[in-house]
Amino acid sequence: MSSTDDKPPPLSIQDINNIITNLRNLLTSDCAEAEIAVATNTAANNLTGNEQDGSNRTGNEQDGTNKQDGDANQAQETNDKKKEPLYELGKLCKELDYMIRSFQELENLKNSLREPFETLEANVNDIVSDLEKDELRKQVQHNLRVFRNNITRVKILILLQLQAASINSDGNRALQTTFATGEAGDLPHLYGEHIFENSYYFKEFEEKYEGLDDRQKLCLLCFSIFPENAEIKKRFLRFWWVGENLIARNGKDEMGDLNDTLTTFVEKRLIEPVLKKNRLQPRSYKVTPIVRSCLIHFAKKEGFFDYDQDGKPIMDFSSCNKACMVKSERATASWFADYLKGNDKDGNERATACWFADYLKGNDKDGNSEKPKEQEQHQEQGKLLQGKLSADLVKLQMLFNFPHENTLIRASQQIGKLQTLFNLSKQFPDLPTEWFSKMTGIKVLYLGRWEATAGQARHIEVEDIEFLKGFKNMKNLRLLSLQGISGIPKLPTTLCKLENLRILDLRACHDLEKLPDRIGSLKKLTYLDLSECYLLDYIPQQLNKLSELQVLKGFVILEAKNSCTLDDLSELPSLRKLSVNVNTTKFNIDEAGDALAKFQKLEKLRIAWGWGGMPRKEDSTLDSSSEQQQSKTKKKQASSISSAAAKASTDKVNKGEDKGNRERSAVAAAGEANSKTAKLGGGLRGTAKIALMAKKWRRLSMKEREPQNLEGLERLVKLDLQCFPRSEPPTWLVPRKMKKLTNLSIRGGRLGYLNHEDGQKWNADTLRLKFLVNFKMNWKEMQQRFPNLKYLENLRCPRITFCPCDANGVWQKFVQSK
């Protein structure tokens, strides 16, 4: 038999784990027995010492005491020698425990990677089999790309598994820290680790990063300041990149440039799209922890933001022109704490710091004379710090918590160069009025909430809006976001002096009641978001002076005098997207068609009826009672006519009269019955008859005054109606006037049907119908009226029947074809 056959098979991970476990158990049992023996000997020695101590005290007390001390010391030395092996055995047991956990983690890693490696093996087999066939050579290139992508995924999976395993080890407990709004237990940061920066994955990422142009690099680095696995909304990225002038440059399309940039990042696997249920396109994106660690490295290198040693963005903007406002996770700076106590660092009564005394004398820290300009600058600093800090400096320090005094002074001098200020996790973003007005170079001011509001929204509040008057000096500001900030009932008139402002985000400012009257001065404004401003009760007419406005969200239709209307908005030449909230019952959706027909570029429209726009209870009760009374009257008339006609016909037949006489008698009897019914039910039907006649008159009048120019309606691509208050649809909602409509959404309300003139069909390929109790249509009718339908949502519409939707109420044509 050969030597190869005599060689034992290699041990598996489980075998090694079992061997180590047995060794540990053996050591543990021996250690326990030894501890018992040592404890017994120690107790016996103590007892002997006590007896000797008692006997010695009856005789020569001093000699007995010395003898007892010597015996006790000897016993202690003996016990210590016996405990040393026990201590070593305990250390060995801990080492074996660590080895057991390590091999268990390896076993888990092997199990988690079994399926990915099987996929790689299948990819290799496909490639080899295709190479042997000449007709499938083109398929080889595709399989190679798939194989390369799968290898990259497995590499990332290995790193993620190793990270997840290391974070739970005892040696890495200190790595479990929070970052901004992140939760405890995030994966450890690899930023600054020499081993990681020399790894193959980092080199591969660096190659992808260097393949981007300068604009794309800056766009990608924006992801570096957010917590791990944070979902970044596409809308927010659009805001930021427009504010930084990174997209829509040189007359390019803003949305097209945004989509192209995000698509490039996704294809290179630099970011990941977040796909939600019933969403055809992603609205959020995120980066993996490993990618984020790489981005922090390059952001620090480029001076994009400043970070601490753990890769967290800090509020110090003295070394760069961008800063993040983060909630303080560390204690107040020691120098500032001493200042607040009125003492110096040594606890003595506070005096001018030595470095500051040198500044006053005109010397630097080394005692050398300074230039006159620098001397004048430091003397100015001395005026600020001598004795007491000014109130604004104290508030600036409390807001940013600078670690050193000189950092505070340097930041106060460079605040005019600050270009981006972003509120990452600060709850009270009040800025000192004096310093806020000095931000003359600011381009992006994002004080509001950026997080997705699916969970608990972060509360942001300002105590006073006086600092907002500093807007007058921000001539370069392009993006202003106050989203989700409470405590802002109105905006100062200085807002209207932001001549370069492109985006104004006031979403969810729940205390906002009115806009400035001169808002029309913002000539370059392209995006205005007023959504969820529930207390807003006045919108000035000057809104129609915003000639470059493309998107307007949250426009409110009110009964206030001199408030802006849909007719006023139709004068906006560039408006492409509009969302309207109706808060008055005087709004007529049929008459709104006249205003909508005047819009020049409107493509997307959403109209939602709020509580103030719904019909009153007595009105709806009157309409329903009128309809019920009308139906009952018709049934009585029909039954009376049929019975009278039948009776007359029977009588005349029995008498043998001809056909003509039978018909005349039937009509006469029917007329008699009809007149009787009218006399009996006339008083009951009075109110219903008046309401029915008024409704018919309104419909006829609307048809007579239909807009001749339908270009504004014909340009609509997407229409969304929410909480529609009537059972009949708007008169202008017909296929003939909606030739380009591809997306129709109706959510909530009383709508019962859709109009179809002369069998005309809709061109829409996306249809969303939700929470419509009265809407009636079956699947066959829907296919006939929407022949191009590709996507359908049918959620809680009990009278829409026979639709082949899944459990989520979704039907997609391409899924069915596959």
mmCIF file of N, CA and C in Angstrom, residues 98-146:
data_model
loop_
_atom_site.group_PDB
_atom_site.id
_atom_site.type_symbol
_atom_site.label_atom_id
_atom_site.label_comp_id
_atom_site.label_asym_id
_atom_site.label_seq_id
_atom_site.Cartn_x
_atom_site.Cartn_y
_atom_site.Cartn_z
ATOM 1 N N TYR A 98 -12.201 31.492 22.147
ATOM 2 C CA TYR A 98 -12.054 32.354 20.971
ATOM 3 C C TYR A 98 -11.876 31.526 19.690
ATOM 4 N N MET A 99 -11.074 30.451 19.794
ATOM 5 C CA MET A 99 -10.869 29.596 18.612
ATOM 6 C C MET A 99 -12.177 28.920 18.204
ATOM 7 N N ILE A 100 -12.959 28.500 19.203
ATOM 8 C CA ILE A 100 -14.234 27.851 18.886
ATOM 9 C C ILE A 100 -15.156 28.811 18.155
ATOM 10 N N ARG A 101 -15.263 30.039 18.663
ATOM 11 C CA ARG A 101 -16.116 31.026 17.990
ATOM 12 C C ARG A 101 -15.614 31.342 16.588
ATOM 13 N N SER A 102 -14.300 31.399 16.439
ATOM 14 C CA SER A 102 -13.741 31.702 15.120
ATOM 15 C C SER A 102 -14.076 30.613 14.118
ATOM 16 N N PHE A 103 -13.920 29.343 14.523
ATOM 17 C CA PHE A 103 -14.232 28.259 13.605
ATOM 18 C C PHE A 103 -15.731 28.148 13.334
ATOM 19 N N GLN A 104 -16.546 28.520 14.324
ATOM 20 C CA GLN A 104 -17.985 28.561 14.064
ATOM 21 C C GLN A 104 -18.328 29.632 13.035
ATOM 22 N N GLU A 105 -17.651 30.769 13.132
ATOM 23 C CA GLU A 105 -17.874 31.818 12.135
ATOM 24 C C GLU A 105 -17.409 31.377 10.753
ATOM 25 N N LEU A 106 -16.307 30.642 10.706
ATOM 26 C CA LEU A 106 -15.853 30.102 9.415
ATOM 27 C C LEU A 106 -16.867 29.125 8.842
ATOM 28 N N GLU A 107 -17.450 28.312 9.722
ATOM 29 C CA GLU A 107 -18.473 27.368 9.267
ATOM 30 C C GLU A 107 -19.683 28.117 8.718
ATOM 31 N N ASN A 108 -20.092 29.182 9.398
ATOM 32 C CA ASN A 108 -21.211 29.989 8.903
ATOM 33 C C ASN A 108 -20.872 30.658 7.570
ATOM 34 N N LEU A 109 -19.632 31.129 7.471
ATOM 35 C CA LEU A 109 -19.205 31.748 6.223
ATOM 36 C C LEU A 109 -19.227 30.743 5.074
ATOM 37 N N LYS A 110 -18.775 29.522 5.365
ATOM 38 C CA LYS A 110 -18.781 28.484 4.327
ATOM 39 C C LYS A 110 -20.206 28.165 3.886
ATOM 40 N N ASN A 111 -21.130 28.091 4.834
ATOM 41 C CA ASN A 111 -22.514 27.792 4.480
ATOM 42 C C ASN A 111 -23.157 28.919 3.679
ATOM 43 N N SER A 112 -22.838 30.162 4.039
ATOM 44 C CA SER A 112 -23.442 31.292 3.333
ATOM 45 C C SER A 112 -22.896 31.457 1.925
ATOM 46 N N LEU A 113 -21.672 30.958 1.690
ATOM 47 C CA LEU A 113 -21.054 31.109 0.368
ATOM 48 C C LEU A 113 -21.247 29.881 -0.513
ATOM 49 N N ARG A 114 -21.912 28.869 0.004
ATOM 50 C CA ARG A 114 -22.069 27.659 -0.794
ATOM 51 C C ARG A 114 -22.887 27.929 -2.058
ATOM 52 N N GLU A 115 -24.012 28.590 -1.903
ATOM 53 C CA GLU A 115 -24.868 28.855 -3.067
ATOM 54 C C GLU A 115 -24.211 29.807 -4.080
ATOM 55 N N PRO A 116 -23.562 30.919 -3.649
ATOM 56 C CA PRO A 116 -22.872 31.758 -4.642
ATOM 57 C C PRO A 116 -21.791 31.025 -5.414
ATOM 58 N N PHE A 117 -21.042 30.137 -4.727
ATOM 59 C CA PHE A 117 -19.997 29.398 -5.437
ATOM 60 C C PHE A 117 -20.596 28.374 -6.408
ATOM 61 N N GLU A 118 -21.734 27.827 -6.051
ATOM 62 C CA GLU A 118 -22.412 26.936 -7.000
ATOM 63 C C GLU A 118 -22.852 27.697 -8.243
ATOM 64 N N THR A 119 -23.277 28.951 -8.051
ATOM 65 C CA THR A 119 -23.633 29.787 -9.208
ATOM 66 C C THR A 119 -22.418 30.054 -10.084
ATOM 67 N N LEU A 120 -21.272 30.346 -9.464
ATOM 68 C CA LEU A 120 -20.045 30.563 -10.239
ATOM 69 C C LEU A 120 -19.645 29.313 -11.007
ATOM 70 N N GLU A 121 -19.809 28.172 -10.369
ATOM 71 C CA GLU A 121 -19.475 26.917 -11.050
ATOM 72 C C GLU A 121 -20.389 26.693 -12.247
ATOM 73 N N ALA A 122 -21.663 27.003 -12.097
ATOM 74 C CA ALA A 122 -22.597 26.871 -13.217
ATOM 75 C C ALA A 122 -22.235 27.835 -14.341
ATOM 76 N N ASN A 123 -21.789 29.051 -13.998
ATOM 77 C CA ASN A 123 -21.364 30.017 -15.023
ATOM 78 C C ASN A 123 -20.184 29.479 -15.824
ATOM 79 N N VAL A 124 -19.213 28.881 -15.120
ATOM 80 C CA VAL A 124 -18.038 28.324 -15.810
ATOM 81 C C VAL A 124 -18.449 27.185 -16.735
ATOM 82 N N ASN A 125 -19.328 26.327 -16.265
ATOM 83 C CA ASN A 125 -19.783 25.215 -17.110
ATOM 84 C C ASN A 125 -20.499 25.713 -18.359
ATOM 85 N N ASP A 126 -21.304 26.770 -18.225
ATOM 86 C CA ASP A 126 -21.988 27.329 -19.386
ATOM 87 C C ASP A 126 -20.996 27.894 -20.397
ATOM 88 N N ILE A 127 -19.980 28.579 -19.883
ATOM 89 C CA ILE A 127 -18.997 29.165 -20.794
ATOM 90 C C ILE A 127 -18.227 28.081 -21.526
ATOM 91 N N VAL A 128 -17.808 27.046 -20.810
ATOM 92 C CA VAL A 128 -17.050 25.953 -21.447
ATOM 93 C C VAL A 128 -17.900 25.232 -22.481
ATOM 94 N N SER A 129 -19.147 24.980 -22.157
ATOM 95 C CA SER A 129 -20.018 24.288 -23.120
ATOM 96 C C SER A 129 -20.295 25.133 -24.351
ATOM 97 N N ASP A 130 -20.413 26.453 -24.187
ATOM 98 C CA ASP A 130 -20.660 27.338 -25.329
ATOM 99 C C ASP A 130 -19.441 27.467 -26.223
ATOM 100 N N LEU A 131 -18.238 27.360 -25.644
ATOM 101 C CA LEU A 131 -17.033 27.460 -26.458
ATOM 102 C C LEU A 131 -16.912 26.305 -27.444
ATOM 103 N N GLU A 132 -17.486 25.163 -27.096
ATOM 104 C CA GLU A 132 -17.410 23.994 -27.963
ATOM 105 C C GLU A 132 -18.384 24.059 -29.130
ATOM 106 N N LYS A 133 -19.293 25.047 -29.104
ATOM 107 C CA LYS A 133 -20.296 25.161 -30.164
ATOM 108 C C LYS A 133 -20.066 26.457 -30.923
ATOM 109 N N ASP A 134 -19.866 26.340 -32.228
ATOM 110 C CA ASP A 134 -19.569 27.526 -33.036
ATOM 111 C C ASP A 134 -20.740 28.482 -33.114
ATOM 112 N N GLU A 135 -21.950 27.957 -33.099
ATOM 113 C CA GLU A 135 -23.100 28.835 -33.257
ATOM 114 C C GLU A 135 -23.410 29.631 -31.999
ATOM 115 N N LEU A 136 -22.739 29.338 -30.872
ATOM 116 C CA LEU A 136 -23.023 30.038 -29.624
ATOM 117 C C LEU A 136 -21.841 30.887 -29.159
ATOM 118 N N ARG A 137 -20.967 31.278 -30.089
ATOM 119 C CA ARG A 137 -19.820 32.084 -29.690
ATOM 120 C C ARG A 137 -20.245 33.459 -29.157
ATOM 121 N N LYS A 138 -21.296 34.031 -29.741
ATOM 122 C CA LYS A 138 -21.767 35.338 -29.271
ATOM 123 C C LYS A 138 -22.302 35.261 -27.836
ATOM 124 N N GLN A 139 -22.837 34.094 -27.478
ATOM 125 C CA GLN A 139 -23.356 33.929 -26.134
ATOM 126 C C GLN A 139 -22.239 33.915 -25.096
ATOM 127 N N VAL A 140 -21.027 33.574 -25.521
ATOM 128 C CA VAL A 140 -19.903 33.502 -24.592
ATOM 129 C C VAL A 140 -19.595 34.875 -24.000
ATOM 130 N N GLN A 141 -19.632 35.914 -24.841
ATOM 131 C CA GLN A 141 -19.342 37.258 -24.346
ATOM 132 C C GLN A 141 -20.338 37.673 -23.259
ATOM 133 N N HIS A 142 -21.599 37.356 -23.487
ATOM 134 C CA HIS A 142 -22.613 37.669 -22.480
ATOM 135 C C HIS A 142 -22.347 36.893 -21.194
ATOM 136 N N ASN A 143 -22.024 35.593 -21.307
ATOM 137 C CA ASN A 143 -21.776 34.779 -20.124
ATOM 138 C C ASN A 143 -20.539 35.244 -19.367
ATOM 139 N N LEU A 144 -19.542 35.753 -20.093
ATOM 140 C CA LEU A 144 -18.357 36.277 -19.428
ATOM 141 C C LEU A 144 -18.689 37.511 -18.598
ATOM 142 N N ARG A 145 -19.538 38.382 -19.139
ATOM 143 C CA ARG A 145 -19.956 39.557 -18.367
ATOM 144 C C ARG A 145 -20.722 39.147 -17.120
ATOM 145 N N VAL A 146 -21.601 38.166 -17.274
ATOM 146 C CA VAL A 146 -22.357 37.678 -16.116
ATOM 147 C C VAL A 146 -21.411 37.076 -15.082
#
